[in-house]
XYZ file of C-alpha atoms in Angstrom:
534
model
C -27.343 -40.211 22.014
C -26.892 -36.342 21.684
C -26.518 -36.178 25.420
C -23.599 -38.811 25.196
C -21.927 -36.924 22.479
C -22.175 -33.709 24.609
C -20.581 -35.423 27.564
C -17.679 -36.752 25.642
C -17.015 -33.315 24.083
C -17.194 -31.867 27.492
C -14.711 -34.455 28.967
C -12.316 -33.737 26.022
C -12.542 -30.072 26.462
C -12.165 -30.452 30.216
C -9.113 -32.790 29.962
C -7.357 -30.488 27.424
C -7.923 -27.574 29.730
C -6.468 -29.458 32.708
C -3.609 -30.547 30.579
C -2.751 -27.034 29.574
C -3.183 -25.836 33.170
C -0.700 -28.519 34.423
C 1.783 -27.389 31.447
C 1.537 -23.687 32.346
C 2.170 -24.552 36.064
C 5.267 -26.593 35.216
C 6.564 -23.822 32.936
C 6.184 -21.446 35.680
C 8.171 -23.743 38.051
C 10.894 -24.074 35.394
C 11.237 -20.371 34.935
C 11.612 -20.010 38.632
C 14.354 -22.799 38.748
C 16.134 -21.051 35.859
C 16.314 -17.771 37.935
C 18.072 -19.674 40.852
C 20.276 -21.893 38.544
C 23.337 -20.179 39.658
C 22.812 -21.256 43.308
C 22.799 -25.014 42.322
C 25.985 -24.389 40.234
C 27.642 -22.722 43.140
C 26.862 -25.593 45.383
C 28.278 -28.013 42.713
C 31.439 -25.918 42.523
C 31.795 -25.886 46.322
C 31.490 -29.716 46.359
C 34.299 -29.945 43.689
C 36.530 -27.541 45.645
C 36.252 -29.632 48.617
C 37.389 -32.763 46.637
C 40.317 -30.741 45.257
C 41.387 -29.717 48.788
C 41.519 -33.403 49.661
C 43.581 -34.197 46.668
C 46.129 -31.481 47.487
C 46.446 -32.865 51.011
C 47.208 -36.401 49.839
C 50.725 -37.624 50.232
C 52.465 -37.699 46.870
C 53.039 -41.380 46.968
C 49.394 -42.450 47.798
C 48.472 -43.188 44.315
C 45.433 -45.389 45.033
C 43.750 -42.712 47.098
C 44.614 -40.205 44.455
C 42.991 -42.346 41.716
C 39.829 -42.580 43.895
C 39.576 -38.802 44.275
C 40.322 -38.116 40.702
C 37.549 -40.567 39.861
C 35.208 -38.628 42.117
C 36.199 -35.362 40.499
C 35.680 -36.833 37.100
C 32.100 -37.945 38.115
C 31.425 -34.426 39.304
C 32.732 -32.859 36.066
C 31.452 -35.409 33.448
C 27.955 -33.705 33.196
C 29.157 -30.333 34.248
C 32.261 -29.367 32.079
C 33.798 -31.298 29.286
C 37.326 -29.713 29.618
C 37.706 -30.536 33.444
C 36.118 -34.037 32.960
C 38.636 -34.770 30.168
C 41.573 -33.358 32.195
C 40.591 -35.789 35.129
C 40.144 -38.570 32.854
C 43.711 -38.007 31.543
C 44.813 -37.817 35.190
C 43.167 -41.046 35.864
C 45.072 -42.656 33.021
C 48.385 -41.195 34.178
C 47.893 -42.443 37.763
C 46.709 -45.909 36.681
C 49.915 -46.024 34.528
C 52.020 -45.146 37.584
C 50.256 -47.827 39.656
C 50.793 -50.334 36.858
C 47.206 -51.482 37.271
C 45.668 -52.694 33.947
C 42.228 -52.708 35.416
C 42.377 -49.173 36.576
C 43.974 -48.154 33.252
C 40.873 -49.671 31.379
C 38.495 -47.902 33.780
C 40.302 -44.641 33.007
C 40.099 -45.361 29.211
C 36.360 -45.996 29.575
C 35.862 -42.771 31.449
C 37.798 -40.928 28.726
C 35.708 -42.520 25.976
C 32.512 -41.363 27.699
C 33.600 -37.815 27.809
C 34.731 -37.871 24.321
C 31.342 -39.246 23.217
C 29.560 -36.639 25.220
C 31.424 -33.919 23.119
C 30.574 -35.678 19.818
C 34.092 -37.071 19.176
C 33.032 -40.546 17.988
C 36.288 -41.625 16.376
C 38.347 -40.726 19.364
C 35.948 -42.246 21.638
C 35.950 -45.522 19.654
C 39.723 -45.603 19.260
C 40.096 -45.287 23.020
C 37.473 -48.041 23.675
C 39.466 -50.435 21.385
C 42.165 -50.519 24.067
C 39.849 -51.720 26.733
C 40.000 -55.348 27.945
C 36.421 -55.951 29.008
C 37.122 -59.615 29.783
C 38.966 -58.690 33.107
C 36.153 -56.400 34.181
C 33.902 -57.421 37.046
C 30.246 -57.692 36.370
C 29.390 -54.095 37.542
C 32.053 -52.646 35.154
C 31.080 -55.067 32.284
C 27.459 -53.758 32.616
C 28.731 -50.154 32.510
C 30.882 -50.907 29.472
C 27.927 -52.536 27.628
C 25.699 -49.603 28.443
C 28.254 -47.217 27.159
C 28.694 -49.238 23.961
C 25.028 -49.080 23.512
C 24.937 -45.439 24.034
C 27.731 -45.098 21.382
C 25.826 -46.953 18.758
C 22.398 -45.218 19.458
C 24.175 -41.938 19.297
C 25.721 -42.879 15.942
C 22.253 -43.947 14.780
C 20.649 -40.598 15.788
C 23.629 -38.616 14.251
C 23.445 -40.421 10.902
C 19.607 -40.453 11.047
C 19.339 -42.288 7.577
C 17.776 -45.616 6.281
C 21.184 -47.122 5.433
C 23.312 -46.930 8.611
C 20.880 -46.131 11.407
C 19.045 -49.422 11.562
C 22.214 -51.347 11.916
C 23.669 -49.055 14.656
C 20.485 -49.497 16.497
C 20.775 -53.316 16.284
C 24.293 -53.224 17.652
C 23.154 -50.770 20.557
C 20.343 -53.027 21.369
C 22.607 -56.145 21.525
C 24.991 -54.472 23.917
C 21.888 -53.411 26.140
C 20.863 -57.051 26.140
C 24.320 -57.880 27.549
C 24.151 -55.181 30.139
C 20.598 -56.046 31.311
C 21.761 -59.611 32.143
C 24.181 -58.117 34.693
C 21.664 -55.620 36.514
C 19.539 -56.603 39.459
C 15.848 -56.690 38.122
C 14.649 -54.062 40.667
C 17.484 -51.589 40.096
C 17.195 -48.235 38.479
C 19.671 -49.344 35.719
C 17.639 -52.255 34.845
C 14.360 -50.415 34.526
C 15.788 -47.506 32.723
C 17.673 -49.460 30.266
C 14.863 -51.846 29.655
C 12.671 -48.865 28.825
C 15.324 -47.549 26.485
C 15.717 -50.842 24.709
C 11.873 -51.212 24.120
C 11.801 -47.575 22.755
C 14.588 -48.363 20.272
C 12.808 -51.518 19.058
C 9.354 -49.876 18.881
C 7.604 -51.541 21.981
C 6.309 -48.366 23.299
C 3.844 -49.896 25.734
C 6.534 -51.967 27.435
C 8.775 -49.022 27.462
C 6.218 -46.882 29.110
C 5.679 -49.570 31.850
C 9.403 -49.527 32.782
C 9.671 -45.751 32.848
C 6.407 -45.147 34.692
C 7.756 -47.526 37.387
C 10.844 -45.255 37.836
C 8.649 -41.986 37.629
C 6.632 -43.258 40.781
C 9.925 -43.947 42.562
C 10.490 -41.126 45.068
C 14.148 -42.121 45.893
C 15.380 -41.263 42.529
C 18.165 -38.474 42.394
C 17.522 -35.401 40.391
C 19.956 -36.750 37.652
C 18.045 -40.205 37.507
C 14.747 -38.274 37.418
C 15.998 -36.082 34.632
C 17.231 -39.128 32.533
C 13.891 -41.114 33.133
C 11.630 -38.157 32.221
C 13.728 -36.931 29.263
C 13.856 -40.515 27.717
C 10.246 -41.186 28.513
C 9.241 -38.050 26.578
C 10.850 -39.512 23.482
C 8.316 -42.319 23.668
C 5.425 -39.867 23.742
C 6.994 -37.860 20.908
C 7.142 -40.939 18.706
C 3.471 -41.786 19.560
C 2.364 -38.006 18.753
C 1.422 -37.199 22.314
C 3.208 -33.912 22.270
C 1.647 -32.408 25.422
C 2.694 -35.252 27.629
C 6.182 -35.061 26.076
C 6.254 -31.372 26.925
C 5.379 -31.933 30.492
C 7.979 -34.712 30.967
C 10.595 -32.465 29.284
C 9.856 -29.705 31.679
C 10.386 -32.061 34.656
C 13.606 -33.366 33.110
C 14.867 -29.674 32.649
C 13.984 -28.759 36.258
C 15.924 -31.802 37.546
C 18.832 -31.119 35.287
C 19.175 -27.492 36.688
C 18.764 -28.794 40.183
C 21.681 -31.374 39.541
C 23.696 -28.809 37.656
C 23.789 -30.882 34.577
C 25.070 -28.979 31.566
C 25.387 -31.996 29.132
C 21.676 -32.355 28.620
C 19.162 -32.461 25.681
C 15.958 -32.010 27.697
C 15.731 -28.174 27.570
C 16.688 -28.174 23.982
C 14.077 -30.691 22.947
C 11.528 -28.758 25.141
C 12.381 -25.493 23.058
C 12.032 -27.457 19.844
C 8.537 -28.668 20.834
C 7.251 -25.269 21.968
C 8.743 -23.697 18.891
C 6.635 -26.148 16.665
C 3.567 -25.189 18.938
C 4.147 -21.491 18.274
C 5.137 -20.647 21.875
C 7.978 -18.454 20.593
C 8.533 -16.602 23.909
C 9.123 -19.792 26.010
C 11.006 -21.402 23.105
C 13.387 -18.504 22.911
C 14.012 -18.351 26.625
C 14.757 -22.133 26.860
C 16.832 -22.251 23.671
C 19.089 -19.481 25.017
C 19.373 -21.600 28.244
C 20.228 -24.689 26.250
C 22.916 -22.656 24.227
C 24.531 -21.308 27.587
C 24.580 -24.924 28.893
C 26.148 -26.155 25.775
C 28.892 -23.430 25.777
C 29.392 -23.960 29.615
C 29.860 -27.767 29.042
C 31.764 -27.531 25.866
C 29.759 -30.206 23.916
C 30.453 -29.647 20.201
C 27.503 -31.516 18.872
C 25.057 -29.754 21.343
C 26.371 -26.402 20.269
C 25.714 -27.304 16.590
C 22.190 -28.571 17.436
C 21.299 -25.501 19.387
C 22.852 -23.073 16.919
C 20.789 -24.815 14.171
C 17.439 -24.026 15.751
C 18.279 -20.672 17.384
C 18.127 -18.657 14.121
C 14.853 -20.285 13.130
C 13.224 -19.222 16.417
C 14.635 -15.620 16.110
C 13.630 -15.549 12.448
C 10.173 -16.563 13.481
C 9.921 -13.960 16.033
C 11.073 -11.300 13.459
C 8.563 -12.603 10.874
C 5.683 -12.285 13.431
C 6.694 -8.746 14.082
C 6.678 -8.008 10.446
C 3.413 -9.753 10.039
C 1.893 -7.716 12.848
C 3.231 -4.450 11.246
C 1.649 -5.445 7.800
C -1.640 -6.134 9.587
C -1.596 -2.686 11.287
C -0.746 -0.891 7.914
C -3.647 -2.794 6.211
C -6.063 -1.794 8.889
C -4.831 1.890 8.734
C -5.605 1.878 4.961
C -9.146 0.490 5.547
C -10.090 3.125 8.059
C -8.674 6.233 6.419
C -11.951 7.864 6.662
C -11.983 7.513 10.395
C -9.493 10.145 11.578
C -9.526 9.183 15.186
C -9.026 5.452 14.407
C -6.307 6.342 11.866
C -4.336 8.283 14.495
C -4.638 5.488 16.956
C -3.408 2.897 14.485
C -0.499 5.114 13.438
C 0.631 5.438 17.167
C 0.495 1.637 17.452
C 2.475 1.186 14.137
C 5.181 3.563 15.397
C 5.360 1.680 18.745
C 5.918 -1.524 16.967
C 8.387 -0.067 14.653
C 10.306 1.445 17.508
C 10.237 -2.132 19.350
C 11.387 -3.749 15.912
C 14.345 -1.224 15.660
C 15.442 -1.797 19.121
C 15.285 -5.537 18.644
C 17.172 -5.315 15.402
C 19.769 -3.021 17.053
C 20.304 -5.490 19.896
C 20.746 -8.304 17.302
C 23.094 -6.199 15.228
C 25.123 -5.244 18.381
C 25.334 -8.868 19.463
C 26.636 -9.864 15.886
C 29.227 -7.037 16.071
C 30.427 -8.205 19.475
C 30.654 -11.823 18.383
C 32.552 -10.861 15.138
C 34.920 -8.766 17.387
C 35.465 -11.641 19.671
C 36.146 -14.015 16.769
C 38.523 -11.410 15.305
C 40.399 -11.123 18.475
C 40.803 -14.793 18.904
C 42.037 -15.202 15.408
C 44.387 -12.313 15.854
C 45.581 -13.771 19.224
C 46.373 -17.165 17.505
C 48.215 -15.348 14.696
C 50.320 -13.348 17.186
C 51.160 -16.366 19.097
C 52.380 -18.214 15.951
C 54.278 -15.234 14.503
C 55.869 -14.694 17.966
C 57.440 -18.004 18.084
C 58.489 -17.732 14.345
C 60.102 -14.377 15.116
C 61.722 -15.807 18.137
C 63.567 -18.419 16.314
C 64.285 -16.431 13.141
C 65.866 -13.526 15.289
C 67.877 -15.852 17.373
C 69.033 -17.980 14.411
C 70.042 -14.785 12.701
C 71.835 -13.560 15.922
C 73.717 -16.807 16.192
C 74.759 -16.575 12.528
C 76.036 -12.992 13.001
C 77.923 -14.140 16.142
C 79.589 -16.953 14.114
C 80.490 -14.360 11.408
C 81.881 -11.976 14.093
C 83.986 -14.649 15.628
C 85.422 -15.592 12.228
C 86.351 -11.984 11.652
C 88.103 -11.834 14.960
C 90.054 -15.048 14.300
C 91.145 -13.294 10.918
C 92.384 -10.261 12.931
C 94.136 -12.740 15.178
C 95.887 -14.164 12.150
C 96.936 -10.718 11.296
C 98.854 -10.561 14.605
C 96.401 -8.211 16.436
C 96.250 -10.666 19.304
C 96.528 -8.301 22.165
C 93.663 -6.096 21.017
C 90.972 -8.729 20.247
C 91.745 -11.964 21.987
C 89.938 -11.067 25.266
C 86.862 -9.839 23.305
C 86.762 -12.945 21.179
C 87.064 -15.272 24.133
C 84.149 -13.664 25.859
C 81.774 -14.959 23.052
C 80.414 -18.407 24.207
C 78.527 -19.707 21.145
C 77.623 -22.915 22.988
C 76.052 -21.069 25.843
C 74.159 -18.679 23.515
C 72.666 -21.681 21.718
C 71.733 -23.387 24.927
C 70.054 -20.239 26.046
C 68.211 -19.872 22.818
C 66.918 -23.428 23.024
C 66.077 -23.044 26.780
C 64.061 -20.017 25.927
C 62.308 -21.746 23.187
C 61.550 -24.684 25.685
C 59.968 -22.446 28.147
C 57.820 -20.501 25.786
C 56.657 -23.560 23.964
C 55.677 -25.355 27.208
C 53.905 -22.125 28.310
C 51.808 -22.355 25.018
C 51.469 -26.096 25.092
C 51.521 -26.996 28.829
C 50.384 -30.654 28.125
C 52.538 -31.343 25.160
C 54.906 -33.780 26.889
C 52.097 -35.596 28.619
C 50.063 -36.032 25.337
C 53.273 -36.846 23.381
C 53.947 -39.656 25.750
C 50.393 -41.135 25.249
C 51.454 -42.220 21.817
C 54.134 -44.575 23.254
C 54.132 -47.589 25.277
C 54.905 -46.976 29.023
C 58.510 -48.367 28.480
C 59.171 -46.040 25.428
C 57.886 -42.845 26.930
C 60.254 -40.038 27.370
C 61.556 -39.292 30.835
C 63.263 -36.109 31.060
C 66.422 -35.442 33.258
C 66.244 -33.225 36.195
C 65.848 -29.540 35.215
C 65.370 -30.485 31.673
C 62.380 -29.021 29.841
C 62.612 -30.600 26.501
C 65.230 -32.921 24.970
C 66.059 -33.313 21.315
C 63.346 -35.772 20.537
C 60.690 -33.527 21.928
C 62.101 -30.415 20.499
C 62.010 -31.741 16.899
C 58.271 -32.550 17.246
C 57.771 -29.196 19.194
C 59.047 -27.385 16.099
C 56.815 -29.368 13.812
C 53.757 -28.606 16.080
C 54.707 -24.950 15.686
C 54.285 -25.490 11.792
C 57.937 -26.073 10.930
C 57.620 -29.296 8.916
C 60.794 -28.926 6.789
C 63.574 -31.090 7.956
C 66.240 -28.664 6.598
C 64.804 -25.667 8.608
C 64.736 -28.027 11.831
C 68.247 -29.038 11.159
C 69.527 -25.351 10.875
C 67.638 -24.381 14.214
C 69.080 -27.372 16.115
C 72.360 -27.431 14.423
C 72.046 -30.978 13.056
C 72.369 -32.332 9.576
C 69.267 -33.130 7.772
C 70.051 -36.800 7.832
C 70.348 -36.743 11.611
C 67.000 -35.021 11.886
C 65.360 -37.608 9.629
C 66.864 -40.416 11.577
C 65.531 -38.851 14.884
C 62.080 -38.687 13.379
C 62.161 -42.194 12.038
C 63.321 -43.687 15.093
C 60.731 -42.001 17.178
C 57.830 -42.884 14.866
C 58.972 -46.518 14.819
C 58.703 -46.592 18.576
C 55.168 -45.160 18.697
C 51.960 -47.136 18.952
C 50.529 -44.669 16.367
C 50.987 -45.519 12.607
C 53.934 -43.600 11.151
C 51.678 -41.877 8.575
C 49.429 -40.575 11.337
C 52.152 -39.617 13.854
C 52.695 -36.112 12.751
C 48.931 -35.510 12.323
C 48.434 -36.573 16.026
C 51.185 -34.120 16.928
C 49.340 -31.216 15.173
C 46.116 -32.099 17.149
C 47.800 -31.425 20.543
C 45.953 -28.355 21.786
C 47.464 -25.050 23.045
C 46.096 -23.245 25.968
């Protein structure tokens, strides 16, 4: 009996040692891949540049081919950079509108919704999805749509993470996955992956493991598919308390993410969190910094918040450990005060630790100061931009008033029969031209600050009601009124003075435009204020 117990203990110890050895080996591989991450990103960028060159060579009228290339560029960017993916999703929308193709328009909306969801913009993603007519989709697009809706509700469930809303969101997500699974071939990656995900969500961990292990044995998976599989499977082991196996899977997922230049990822963040809980602060710090860099590179808002929440905890724990070491050293020094040589040795160690701590604190302080300077510069730049536009209009409006007064004075002198002296000078003043130049300057400066204003303004209208500018026209009166509102001038009286209309005329313009919009009147100006500057 004792022999059996001893054998069991030896097997457990040997298994634990083997597991730790495998984890250490995988961590070494991950560190090596992180060192060469720039090489994978450069290859990604080169592939994107080639697609952009193909787009530039397309004839202007070949909208079908342009839509296809825009879709390829979107796919390249959707896990690499949010802003660029969003830009190409909007280009897909514009191209589909030009083609007058409802199916392509719905595809573009779905792409836009995906990228909005990836950035944590749940409301905007849902609003965009509401416009999609899934009934006219072929089965492949229906499956994609149902999977996206499942992800939408699962993400909402994870975001709320409470006992009131989360269960309902999980039920909705699972229902959509059921619809998608009926459309996937049983042997496909999507069928196995989403079957595994579904079983995780409903608590069938054994069935989930079976589906994911089938995929993990598939040597034909792409790096991105491998990352998705390993990362999601790790959640199954986290839920069952098998943290070591979960860590090994997350390391594999993180390596695959780097190799595929995936910046919209949770694998390395989750890995850092688990290592932090296990007390491996050095590795946790390295990987949380990589996760933070990826989050900022991609532009995912919710990922930045997640990473920013745990980063201070890791750094604080590192400082606490240093402080703890310092206190321990001081205690040892007090105990061995009678041993002069030992005391001297301990003092040397203490000073070294203090010096390291001071350097670390200095680095943290300098980083905080730099970040504060960057934030201050950004705030200051925005303030200058707003004040410059305000100054531009105030100055020119005052100049226009002075010119009006000056002309009236000249006309008075004319009435005093001094015609020969001042008539030529008075006639050189062209008020209309001055005003047109003022508005033209405003148009150019405004569009430089808000280059996508017209495009985003038109998205709030049906195609037949969208504004079409004349040749060489930058803005018209409709656009100019809401451009002033975007600059913060909400008072109709001020707008009327700037544009030389009556207040009633300005209010009539605003009411007419809002009534044409597909956006509710009460939300229209709020949507205008959401249009982003450069």
